[in-house]
Amino acid sequence: MARFLDSKTSQNASYANSIAVPITAINTPELIAQQTLNLSGGTANLTVVSFTGIVATQLPLVPLVTNILITVVRGTTPSGLIVFSASQNLDLSIVGPQLINFAGSDFNAPNTANVVYSVYIQSSALGTVRVGPESCNLIGVSD
């Protein structure tokens, strides 16, 4: 049976249209969530961190083909160990916010006290705007 180790939430925006943060560089990771979990009580090779999240983005004012990439890394920088990524093209027929949901796991997570997970977003088009909601939940368990 799995044992609970730690759980955290990183939430930039609780509500729809509650932020307006432009993505300022093409195909460049921008931090949207970061949390530290205490996994020290886990069993080696049997510790799993699961995560779920949601990000709302809006197309640039002049709609163009736009791809959004969400990356979850173990570490504090985009060059950390990538444990998950998801890519989605925004729908050109929707002029309002578009929700991107993601869920994944980091199997065999390290059994240390301060394991940092960071979530990054990047866009293929300038003018893409993060509009909220924006939230990420992480939970660490071990057998």
Coordinates of C-alpha atoms in Angstrom, one line a residue:
M1 CA 0.0 0.0 0.0
A2 CA 1.3 3.4 -0.9
R3 CA 2.4 5.8 1.9
F4 CA 1.8 9.5 1.7
L5 CA 5.0 11.6 1.8
D6 CA 4.2 15.2 0.9
S7 CA 1.9 17.3 -1.2
K8 CA 2.0 20.9 -2.4
T9 CA 0.1 23.3 -4.7
S10 CA 1.5 26.1 -6.7
Q11 CA -1.2 28.5 -7.9
N12 CA -0.6 31.7 -9.8
A13 CA -4.3 32.4 -10.7
S14 CA -7.4 30.9 -9.1
Y15 CA -9.9 32.3 -11.5
A16 CA -10.5 32.7 -15.2
N17 CA -9.2 35.9 -16.7
S18 CA -7.6 36.9 -13.4
I19 CA -4.1 37.5 -14.9
A20 CA -2.8 38.8 -18.2
V21 CA 0.9 37.7 -18.5
P22 CA 2.2 37.9 -22.0
I23 CA 4.7 35.2 -23.1
T24 CA 7.6 37.4 -24.1
A25 CA 9.9 35.2 -26.1
I26 CA 9.3 32.5 -28.7
N27 CA 10.0 28.9 -27.7
T28 CA 11.6 30.0 -24.4
P29 CA 10.6 28.3 -21.2
E30 CA 8.9 30.6 -18.7
L31 CA 8.3 29.4 -15.1
I32 CA 4.7 29.0 -14.1
A33 CA 5.0 26.8 -11.0
Q34 CA 7.6 25.5 -8.6
Q35 CA 7.4 23.5 -5.4
T36 CA 9.7 21.5 -3.1
L37 CA 8.6 18.1 -1.8
N38 CA 10.0 16.2 1.2
L39 CA 10.5 12.6 -0.2
S40 CA 13.0 11.5 2.5
G41 CA 10.6 9.0 4.0
G42 CA 10.3 7.1 0.8
T43 CA 11.7 3.7 -0.2
A44 CA 14.5 3.7 -2.8
N45 CA 13.2 3.0 -6.3
L46 CA 9.6 2.9 -5.1
T47 CA 8.8 6.7 -4.8
V48 CA 6.5 8.3 -7.2
V49 CA 5.6 12.0 -7.6
S50 CA 2.3 12.6 -9.5
F51 CA 1.2 16.0 -10.7
T52 CA -1.8 17.6 -12.3
G53 CA -2.2 21.1 -13.6
I54 CA -4.1 23.6 -15.7
V55 CA -3.0 26.7 -17.6
A56 CA -5.3 29.0 -19.6
T57 CA -3.8 30.8 -22.6
Q58 CA -5.2 33.1 -25.3
L59 CA -4.1 33.5 -28.9
P60 CA -2.2 36.6 -30.0
L61 CA -4.4 39.5 -31.2
V62 CA -3.7 38.4 -34.8
P63 CA -4.4 34.7 -34.6
L64 CA -1.7 32.5 -36.0
V65 CA -0.8 28.9 -35.6
T66 CA 0.4 28.6 -32.0
N67 CA 1.9 25.6 -30.2
I68 CA 2.1 25.6 -26.4
L69 CA 4.6 23.3 -24.7
I70 CA 4.3 22.5 -21.0
T71 CA 7.4 20.9 -19.4
V72 CA 7.8 19.6 -15.8
V73 CA 11.4 19.2 -14.6
R74 CA 13.0 17.9 -11.5
G75 CA 15.1 20.9 -10.6
T76 CA 15.1 24.7 -10.5
T77 CA 16.0 25.5 -14.1
P78 CA 14.7 24.5 -17.5
S79 CA 17.8 22.4 -17.9
G80 CA 16.8 20.1 -15.0
L81 CA 15.8 16.5 -15.6
I82 CA 12.6 16.6 -17.7
V83 CA 10.1 14.2 -16.2
F84 CA 7.1 15.2 -18.4
S85 CA 6.2 17.3 -21.4
A86 CA 3.0 17.9 -23.3
S87 CA 2.4 19.9 -26.5
Q88 CA -0.9 21.4 -27.8
N89 CA -1.8 23.6 -30.8
L90 CA -4.3 26.3 -29.9
D91 CA -7.5 26.4 -31.8
L92 CA -7.5 29.3 -34.2
S93 CA -11.3 29.5 -34.2
I94 CA -11.4 30.3 -30.5
V95 CA -10.7 34.0 -29.7
G96 CA -11.0 33.6 -25.9
P97 CA -9.1 31.6 -23.3
Q98 CA -8.1 28.0 -24.0
L99 CA -7.5 25.5 -21.2
I100 CA -4.6 23.1 -21.2
N101 CA -4.8 20.4 -18.6
F102 CA -1.9 18.0 -17.9
A103 CA -1.2 15.1 -15.6
G104 CA 1.9 12.9 -15.2
S105 CA 4.3 11.1 -12.9
D106 CA 7.9 11.0 -12.0
F107 CA 8.7 7.3 -11.2
N108 CA 11.8 6.5 -9.1
A109 CA 11.9 10.0 -7.6
P110 CA 14.9 10.6 -5.2
N111 CA 14.4 10.0 -1.5
T112 CA 15.7 13.3 -0.3
A113 CA 14.2 16.1 1.8
N114 CA 14.1 18.9 -0.8
V115 CA 13.2 17.7 -4.3
V116 CA 12.2 20.7 -6.4
Y117 CA 9.7 20.4 -9.3
S118 CA 9.3 23.2 -11.8
V119 CA 6.7 23.7 -14.5
Y120 CA 7.5 25.8 -17.6
I121 CA 5.4 27.0 -20.5
Q122 CA 6.6 28.1 -23.9
S123 CA 4.8 29.3 -27.0
S124 CA 5.7 29.3 -30.7
A125 CA 4.1 32.8 -31.1
L126 CA 4.7 36.1 -29.6
G127 CA 1.6 37.8 -28.2
T128 CA 0.3 34.6 -26.5
V129 CA -1.1 35.6 -23.1
R130 CA -1.5 33.5 -19.9
V131 CA -4.9 34.5 -18.6
G132 CA -5.7 32.1 -15.7
P133 CA -6.6 29.9 -14.1
E134 CA -3.1 28.6 -13.5
S135 CA -2.5 25.9 -10.9
C136 CA -0.3 22.8 -10.3
N137 CA -0.7 20.1 -7.7
L138 CA 2.0 17.6 -6.7
I139 CA 1.9 14.6 -4.4
G140 CA 4.7 12.2 -3.4
V141 CA 4.0 8.6 -2.3
S142 CA 6.1 5.5 -1.7
D143 CA 5.6 1.8 -1.2

